[in-house]
PDB file of C-alpha atoms in Angstrom:
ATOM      1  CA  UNK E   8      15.749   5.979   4.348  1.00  0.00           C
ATOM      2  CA  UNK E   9      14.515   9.820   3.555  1.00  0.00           C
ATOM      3  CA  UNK E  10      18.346  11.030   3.250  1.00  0.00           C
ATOM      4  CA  UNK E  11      18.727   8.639   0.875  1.00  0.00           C
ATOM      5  CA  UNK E  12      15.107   9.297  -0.707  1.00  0.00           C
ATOM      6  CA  UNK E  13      16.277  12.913  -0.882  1.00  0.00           C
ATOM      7  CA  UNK E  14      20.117  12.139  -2.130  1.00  0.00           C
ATOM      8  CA  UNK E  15      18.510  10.005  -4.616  1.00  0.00           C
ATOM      9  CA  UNK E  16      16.082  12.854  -5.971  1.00  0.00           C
ATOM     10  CA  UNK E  17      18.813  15.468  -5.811  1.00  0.00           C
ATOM     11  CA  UNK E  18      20.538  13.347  -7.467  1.00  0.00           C
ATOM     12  CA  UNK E  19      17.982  12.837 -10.439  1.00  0.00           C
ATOM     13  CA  UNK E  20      17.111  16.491 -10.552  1.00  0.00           C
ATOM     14  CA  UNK E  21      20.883  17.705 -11.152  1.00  0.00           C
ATOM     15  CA  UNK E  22      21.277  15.459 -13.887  1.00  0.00           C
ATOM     16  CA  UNK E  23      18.405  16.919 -15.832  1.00  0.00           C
ATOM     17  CA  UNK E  24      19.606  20.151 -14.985  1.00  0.00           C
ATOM     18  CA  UNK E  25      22.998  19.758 -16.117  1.00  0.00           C
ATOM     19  CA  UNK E  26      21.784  17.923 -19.051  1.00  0.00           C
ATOM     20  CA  UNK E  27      20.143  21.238 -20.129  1.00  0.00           C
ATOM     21  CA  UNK E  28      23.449  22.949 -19.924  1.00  0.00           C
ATOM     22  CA  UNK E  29      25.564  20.318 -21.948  1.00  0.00           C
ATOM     23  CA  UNK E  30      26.802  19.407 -18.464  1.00  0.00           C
ATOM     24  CA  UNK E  31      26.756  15.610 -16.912  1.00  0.00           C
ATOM     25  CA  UNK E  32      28.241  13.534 -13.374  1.00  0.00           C
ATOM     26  CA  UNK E  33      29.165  10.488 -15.192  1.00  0.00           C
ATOM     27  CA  UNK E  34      28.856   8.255 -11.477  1.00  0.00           C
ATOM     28  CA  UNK E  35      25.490  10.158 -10.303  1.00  0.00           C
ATOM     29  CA  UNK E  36      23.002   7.906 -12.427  1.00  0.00           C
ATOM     30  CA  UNK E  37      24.757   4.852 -11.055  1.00  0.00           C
ATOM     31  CA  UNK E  38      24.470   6.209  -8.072  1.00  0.00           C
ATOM     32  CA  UNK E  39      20.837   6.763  -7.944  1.00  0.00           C
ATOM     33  CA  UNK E  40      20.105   3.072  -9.333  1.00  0.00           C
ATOM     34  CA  UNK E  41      21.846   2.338  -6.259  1.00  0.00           C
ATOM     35  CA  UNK E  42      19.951   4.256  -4.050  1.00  0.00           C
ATOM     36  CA  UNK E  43      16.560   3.132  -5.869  1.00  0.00           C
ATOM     37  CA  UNK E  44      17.484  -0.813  -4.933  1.00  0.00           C
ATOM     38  CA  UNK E  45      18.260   0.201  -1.427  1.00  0.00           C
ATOM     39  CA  UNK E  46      15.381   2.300  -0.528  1.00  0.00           C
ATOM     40  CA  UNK E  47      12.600   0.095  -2.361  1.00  0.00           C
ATOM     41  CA  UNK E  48      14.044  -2.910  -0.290  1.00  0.00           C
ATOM     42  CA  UNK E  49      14.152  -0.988   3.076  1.00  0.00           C
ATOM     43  CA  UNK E  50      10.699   0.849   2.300  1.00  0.00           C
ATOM     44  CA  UNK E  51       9.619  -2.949   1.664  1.00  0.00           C
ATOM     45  CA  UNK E  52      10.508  -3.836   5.443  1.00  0.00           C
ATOM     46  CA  UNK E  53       8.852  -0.234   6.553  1.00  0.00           C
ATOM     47  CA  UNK E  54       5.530  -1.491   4.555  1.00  0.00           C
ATOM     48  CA  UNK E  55       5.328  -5.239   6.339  1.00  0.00           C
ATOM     49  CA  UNK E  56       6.294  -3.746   9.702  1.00  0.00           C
ATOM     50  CA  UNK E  57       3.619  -1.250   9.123  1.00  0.00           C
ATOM     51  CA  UNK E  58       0.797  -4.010   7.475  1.00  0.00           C
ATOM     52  CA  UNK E  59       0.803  -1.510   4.714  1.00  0.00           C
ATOM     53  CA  UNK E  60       2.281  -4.103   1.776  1.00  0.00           C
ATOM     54  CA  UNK E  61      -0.269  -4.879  -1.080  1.00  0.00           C
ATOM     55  CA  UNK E  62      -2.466  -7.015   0.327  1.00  0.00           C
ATOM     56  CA  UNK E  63      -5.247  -9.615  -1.736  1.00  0.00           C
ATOM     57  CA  UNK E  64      -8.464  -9.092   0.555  1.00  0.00           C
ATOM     58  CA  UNK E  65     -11.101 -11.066  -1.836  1.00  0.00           C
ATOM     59  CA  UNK E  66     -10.684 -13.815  -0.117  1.00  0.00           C
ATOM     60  CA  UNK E  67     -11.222 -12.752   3.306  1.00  0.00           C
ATOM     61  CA  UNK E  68     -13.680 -10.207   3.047  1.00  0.00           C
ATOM     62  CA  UNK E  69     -16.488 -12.864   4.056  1.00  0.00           C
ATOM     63  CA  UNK E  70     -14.847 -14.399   6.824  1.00  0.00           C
ATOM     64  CA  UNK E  71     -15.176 -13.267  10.523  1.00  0.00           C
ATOM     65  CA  UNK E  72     -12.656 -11.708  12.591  1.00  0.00           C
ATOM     66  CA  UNK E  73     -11.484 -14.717  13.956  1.00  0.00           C
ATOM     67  CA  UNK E  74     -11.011 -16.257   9.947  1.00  0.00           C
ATOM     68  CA  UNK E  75      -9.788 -13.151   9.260  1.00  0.00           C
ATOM     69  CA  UNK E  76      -6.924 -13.933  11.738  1.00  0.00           C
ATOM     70  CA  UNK E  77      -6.282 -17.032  10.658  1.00  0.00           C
ATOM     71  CA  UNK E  78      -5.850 -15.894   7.490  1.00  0.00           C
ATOM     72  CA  UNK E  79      -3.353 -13.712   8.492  1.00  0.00           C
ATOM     73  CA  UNK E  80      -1.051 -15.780  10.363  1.00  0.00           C
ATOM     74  CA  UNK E  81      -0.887 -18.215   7.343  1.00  0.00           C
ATOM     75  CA  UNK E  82      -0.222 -15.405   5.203  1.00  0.00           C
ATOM     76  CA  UNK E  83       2.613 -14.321   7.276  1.00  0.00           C
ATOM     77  CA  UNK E  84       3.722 -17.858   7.428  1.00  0.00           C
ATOM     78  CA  UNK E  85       4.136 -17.844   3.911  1.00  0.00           C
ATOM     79  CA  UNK E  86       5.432 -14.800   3.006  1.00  0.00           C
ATOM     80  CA  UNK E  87       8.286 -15.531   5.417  1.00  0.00           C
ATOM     81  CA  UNK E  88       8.599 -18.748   4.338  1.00  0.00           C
ATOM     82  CA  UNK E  89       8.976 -16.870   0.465  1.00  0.00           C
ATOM     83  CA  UNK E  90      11.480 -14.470   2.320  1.00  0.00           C
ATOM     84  CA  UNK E  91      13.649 -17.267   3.646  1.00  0.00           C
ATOM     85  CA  UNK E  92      13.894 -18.946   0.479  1.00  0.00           C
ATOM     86  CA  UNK E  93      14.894 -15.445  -1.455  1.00  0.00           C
ATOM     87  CA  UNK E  94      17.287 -14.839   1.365  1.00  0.00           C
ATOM     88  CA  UNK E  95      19.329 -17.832   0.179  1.00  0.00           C
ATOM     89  CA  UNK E  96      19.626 -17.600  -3.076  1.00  0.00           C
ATOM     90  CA  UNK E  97      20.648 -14.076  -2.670  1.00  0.00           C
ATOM     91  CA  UNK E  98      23.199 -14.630  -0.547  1.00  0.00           C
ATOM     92  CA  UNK E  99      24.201 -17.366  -3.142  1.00  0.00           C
ATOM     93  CA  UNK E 100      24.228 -14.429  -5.762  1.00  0.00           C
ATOM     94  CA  UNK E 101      26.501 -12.283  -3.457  1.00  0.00           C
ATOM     95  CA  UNK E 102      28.601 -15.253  -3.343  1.00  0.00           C
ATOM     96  CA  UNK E 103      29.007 -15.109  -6.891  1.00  0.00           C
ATOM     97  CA  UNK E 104      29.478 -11.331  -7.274  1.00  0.00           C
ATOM     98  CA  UNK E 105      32.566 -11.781  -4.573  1.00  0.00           C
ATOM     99  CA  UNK E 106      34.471 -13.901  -6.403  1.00  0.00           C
ATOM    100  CA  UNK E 107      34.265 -12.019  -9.381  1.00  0.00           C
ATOM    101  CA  UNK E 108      35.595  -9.118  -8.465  1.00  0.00           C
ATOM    102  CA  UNK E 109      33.440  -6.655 -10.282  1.00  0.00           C
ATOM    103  CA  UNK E 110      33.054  -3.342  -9.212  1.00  0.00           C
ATOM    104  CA  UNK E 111      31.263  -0.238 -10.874  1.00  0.00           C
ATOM    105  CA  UNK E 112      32.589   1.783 -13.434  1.00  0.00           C
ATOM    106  CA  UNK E 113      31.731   5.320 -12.345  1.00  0.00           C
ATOM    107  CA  UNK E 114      32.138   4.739  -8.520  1.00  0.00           C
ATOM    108  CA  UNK E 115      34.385   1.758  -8.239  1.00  0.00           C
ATOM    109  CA  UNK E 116      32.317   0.186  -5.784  1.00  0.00           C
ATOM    110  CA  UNK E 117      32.204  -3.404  -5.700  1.00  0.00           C
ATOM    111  CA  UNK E 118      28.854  -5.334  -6.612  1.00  0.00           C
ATOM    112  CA  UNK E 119      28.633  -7.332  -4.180  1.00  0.00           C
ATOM    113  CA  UNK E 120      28.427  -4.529  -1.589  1.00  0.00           C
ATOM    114  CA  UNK E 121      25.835  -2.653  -3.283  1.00  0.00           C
ATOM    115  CA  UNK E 122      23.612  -5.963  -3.403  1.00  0.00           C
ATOM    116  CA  UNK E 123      24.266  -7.156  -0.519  1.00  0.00           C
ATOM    117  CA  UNK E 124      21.232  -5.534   0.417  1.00  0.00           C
ATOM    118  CA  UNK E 125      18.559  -8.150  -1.437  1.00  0.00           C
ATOM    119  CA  UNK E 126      19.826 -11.127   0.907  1.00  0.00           C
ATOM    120  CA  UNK E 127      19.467  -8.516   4.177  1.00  0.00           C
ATOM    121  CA  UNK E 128      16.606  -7.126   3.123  1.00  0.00           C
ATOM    122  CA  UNK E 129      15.030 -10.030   2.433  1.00  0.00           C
ATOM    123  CA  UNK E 130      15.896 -11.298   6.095  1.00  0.00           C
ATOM    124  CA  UNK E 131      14.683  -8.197   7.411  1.00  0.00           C
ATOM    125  CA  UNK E 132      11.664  -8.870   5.757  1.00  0.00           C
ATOM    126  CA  UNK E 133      10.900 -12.406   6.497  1.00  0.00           C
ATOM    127  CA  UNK E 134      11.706 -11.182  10.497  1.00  0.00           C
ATOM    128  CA  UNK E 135       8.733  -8.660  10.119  1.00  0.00           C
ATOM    129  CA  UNK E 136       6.571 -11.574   8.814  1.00  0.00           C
ATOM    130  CA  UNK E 137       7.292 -14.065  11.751  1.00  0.00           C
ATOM    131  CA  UNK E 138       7.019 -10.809  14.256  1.00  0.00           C
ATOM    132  CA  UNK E 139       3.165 -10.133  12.919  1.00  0.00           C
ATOM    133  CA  UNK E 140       2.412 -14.168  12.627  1.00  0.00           C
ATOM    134  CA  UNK E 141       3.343 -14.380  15.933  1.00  0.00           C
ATOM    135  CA  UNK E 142       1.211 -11.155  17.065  1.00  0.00           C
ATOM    136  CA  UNK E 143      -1.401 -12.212  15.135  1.00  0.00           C
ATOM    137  CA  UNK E 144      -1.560 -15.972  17.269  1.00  0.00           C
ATOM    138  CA  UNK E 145      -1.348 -13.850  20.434  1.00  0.00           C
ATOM    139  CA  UNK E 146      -4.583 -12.034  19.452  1.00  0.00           C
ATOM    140  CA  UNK E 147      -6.220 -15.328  18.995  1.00  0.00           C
ATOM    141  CA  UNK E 148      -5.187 -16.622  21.955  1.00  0.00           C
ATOM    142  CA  UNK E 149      -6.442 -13.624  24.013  1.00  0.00           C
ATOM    143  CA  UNK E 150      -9.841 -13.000  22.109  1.00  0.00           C
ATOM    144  CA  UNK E 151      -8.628  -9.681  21.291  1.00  0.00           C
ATOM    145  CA  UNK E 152      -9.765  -9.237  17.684  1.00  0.00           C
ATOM    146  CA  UNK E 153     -10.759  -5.651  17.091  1.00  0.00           C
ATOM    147  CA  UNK E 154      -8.269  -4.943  14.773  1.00  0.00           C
ATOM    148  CA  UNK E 155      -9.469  -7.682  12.360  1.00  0.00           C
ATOM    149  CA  UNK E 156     -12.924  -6.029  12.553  1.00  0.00           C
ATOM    150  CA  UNK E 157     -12.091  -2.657  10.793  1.00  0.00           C
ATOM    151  CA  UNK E 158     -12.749  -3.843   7.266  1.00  0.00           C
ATOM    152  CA  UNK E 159     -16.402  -5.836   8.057  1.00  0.00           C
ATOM    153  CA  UNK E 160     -18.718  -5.453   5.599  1.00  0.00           C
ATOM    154  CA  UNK E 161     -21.915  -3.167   6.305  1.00  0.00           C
ATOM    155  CA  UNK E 162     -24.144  -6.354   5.226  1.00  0.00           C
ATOM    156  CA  UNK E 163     -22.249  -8.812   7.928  1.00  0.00           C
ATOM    157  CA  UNK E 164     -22.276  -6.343  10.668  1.00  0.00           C
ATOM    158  CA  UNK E 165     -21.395  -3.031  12.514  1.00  0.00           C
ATOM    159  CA  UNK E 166     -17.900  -2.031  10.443  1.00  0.00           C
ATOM    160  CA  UNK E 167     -15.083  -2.098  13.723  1.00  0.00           C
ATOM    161  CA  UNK E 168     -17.025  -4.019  16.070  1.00  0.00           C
ATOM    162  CA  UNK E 169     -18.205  -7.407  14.996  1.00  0.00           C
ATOM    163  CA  UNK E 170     -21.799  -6.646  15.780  1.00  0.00           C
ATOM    164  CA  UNK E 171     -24.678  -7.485  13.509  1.00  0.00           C
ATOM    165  CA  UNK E 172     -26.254  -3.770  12.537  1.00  0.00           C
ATOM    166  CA  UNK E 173     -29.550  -3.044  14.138  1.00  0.00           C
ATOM    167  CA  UNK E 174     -33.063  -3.782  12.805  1.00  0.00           C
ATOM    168  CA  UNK E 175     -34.829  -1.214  10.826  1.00  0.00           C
ATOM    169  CA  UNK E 176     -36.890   1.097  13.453  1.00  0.00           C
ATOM    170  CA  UNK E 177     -34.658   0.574  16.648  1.00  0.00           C
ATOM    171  CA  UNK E 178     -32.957   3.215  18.183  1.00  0.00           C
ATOM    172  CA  UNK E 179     -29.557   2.769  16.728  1.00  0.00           C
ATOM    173  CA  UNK E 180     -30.946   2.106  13.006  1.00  0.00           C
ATOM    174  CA  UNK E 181     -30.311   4.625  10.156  1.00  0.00           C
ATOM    175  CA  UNK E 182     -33.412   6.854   9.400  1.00  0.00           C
ATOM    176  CA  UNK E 183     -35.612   5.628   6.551  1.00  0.00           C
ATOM    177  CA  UNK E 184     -35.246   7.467   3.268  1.00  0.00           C
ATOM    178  CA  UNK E 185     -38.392   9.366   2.699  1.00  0.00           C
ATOM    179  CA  UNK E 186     -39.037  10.971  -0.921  1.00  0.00           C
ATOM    180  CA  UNK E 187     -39.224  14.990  -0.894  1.00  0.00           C
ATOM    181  CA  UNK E 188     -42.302  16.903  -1.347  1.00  0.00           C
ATOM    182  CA  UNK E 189     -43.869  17.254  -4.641  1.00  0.00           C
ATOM    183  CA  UNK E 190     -44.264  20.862  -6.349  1.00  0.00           C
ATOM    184  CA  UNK E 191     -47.010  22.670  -5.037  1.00  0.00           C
ATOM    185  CA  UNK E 192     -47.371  20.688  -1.609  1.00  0.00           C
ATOM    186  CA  UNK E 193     -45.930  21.863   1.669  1.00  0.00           C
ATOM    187  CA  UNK E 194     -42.924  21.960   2.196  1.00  0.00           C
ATOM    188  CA  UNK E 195     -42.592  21.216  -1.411  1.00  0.00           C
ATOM    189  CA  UNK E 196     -40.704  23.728  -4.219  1.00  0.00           C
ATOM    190  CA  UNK E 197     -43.420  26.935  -5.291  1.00  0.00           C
ATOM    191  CA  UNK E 198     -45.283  26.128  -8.489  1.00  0.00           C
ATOM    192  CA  UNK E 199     -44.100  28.147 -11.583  1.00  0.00           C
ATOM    193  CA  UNK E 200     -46.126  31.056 -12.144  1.00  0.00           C
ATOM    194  CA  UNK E 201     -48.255  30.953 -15.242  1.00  0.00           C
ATOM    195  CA  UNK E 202     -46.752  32.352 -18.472  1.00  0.00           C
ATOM    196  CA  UNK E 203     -47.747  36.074 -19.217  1.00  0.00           C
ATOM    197  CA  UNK E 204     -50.926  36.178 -22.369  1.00  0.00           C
ATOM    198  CA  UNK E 205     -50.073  37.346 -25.586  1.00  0.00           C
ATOM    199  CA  UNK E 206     -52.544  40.683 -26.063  1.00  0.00           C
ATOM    200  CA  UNK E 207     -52.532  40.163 -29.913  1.00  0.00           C
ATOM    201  CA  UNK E 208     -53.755  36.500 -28.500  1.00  0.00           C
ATOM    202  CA  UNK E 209     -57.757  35.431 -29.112  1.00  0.00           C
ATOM    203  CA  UNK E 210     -59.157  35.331 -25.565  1.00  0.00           C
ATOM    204  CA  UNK E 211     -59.776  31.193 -24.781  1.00  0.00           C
ATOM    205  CA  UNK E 212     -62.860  29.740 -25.119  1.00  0.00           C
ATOM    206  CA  UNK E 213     -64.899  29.329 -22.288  1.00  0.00           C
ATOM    207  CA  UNK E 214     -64.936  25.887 -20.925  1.00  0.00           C
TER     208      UNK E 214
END
């Protein structure tokens, strides 16, 4: 995946250069759309085996860790599901680009080898799903649930443990805020000294 990251950005980079000198590969920008397809699918299956897709949280942000892990094993039940269905109707579209024979114009390479990626992707994908489901309904199973914890809200408790926070006062509570010292007190910023007297200035009247 970073060769072809870095093939594709050489790629890219050489075109504008030669561009600048009048100067052009006729099959590199078909080859970088290539490489774009192919490394946004397999950076797709990097990103669910990682938990680091885009993720909706809204809608879980008030639910415990145990709802939280519910939560996740449908989503990964659906999301595979979504894969599986994708899967098929890109292996239907392969099917098509097979029998039509087309290939590229630059490279000659036919289109149904270049996409043959969405349908295996796609499996790849729906594979990671089932694989975190099916963690996730292990860590219900054994009660281990930390991991579902890391995103608790200060209000509903301590954030990475589950714990409700600790009243104000106790040992493990946050210090109160306390306002600073007006000017003039102790500890408190020096009072400004007093502006110098004009000597063309009447003296003040007595009080």
């Amino acid at each position: 995946l970073l060769a072809m990251t870095a093939l594709m950005r050489a790629l890219v980079g050489g075109q504008i250069g030669l561009r600048f000198a009048r100067g052009n590969l006729p099959w590199a920008d078909e080859l970088a759309r290539y490489l774009m397809l192919w490394v946004a699918i397999l950076g797709a299956s990097l990103a669910t085996r990682a938990r680091a897709h885009i993720t909706i949280d809204i809608t879980t942000r008030g639910l415990s860790a145990r709802g939280r892990a519910w939560a996740a094993v449908v989503a990964g039940a659906v999301g595979m599901a979504l894969c599986a269905f994708l899967c098929v109707v890109g292996v239907h579209y392969v099917r098509v680009e097979v029998a039509s024979g087309y290939a590229s114009r630059a490279l000659g390479a036919p289109f149904w080898a270049v996409k043959s990626i969405i349908p295996l992707g796609l499996a790849l994908i729906g594979w990671r799903f089932l694989l975190g489901a099916v963690d996730d309904v292990a860590a219900l199973r054994s009660g281990d649930l930390r991991r579902f914890s890391t995103h608790l809200p200060a209000e509903l408790g301590v954030m990475g443990t589950g714990e409700a926070p600790p009243p104000a006062g106790s040992a493990g509570a946050a210090p109160a805020a306390t306002e600073p010292p007006a000017v003039g007190e102790p500890g408190g910023p020096p009072a400004a000294p007093p502006a110098p007297r004009d000597p063309g200035a009447p003296p003040p009247a007595p009080p």
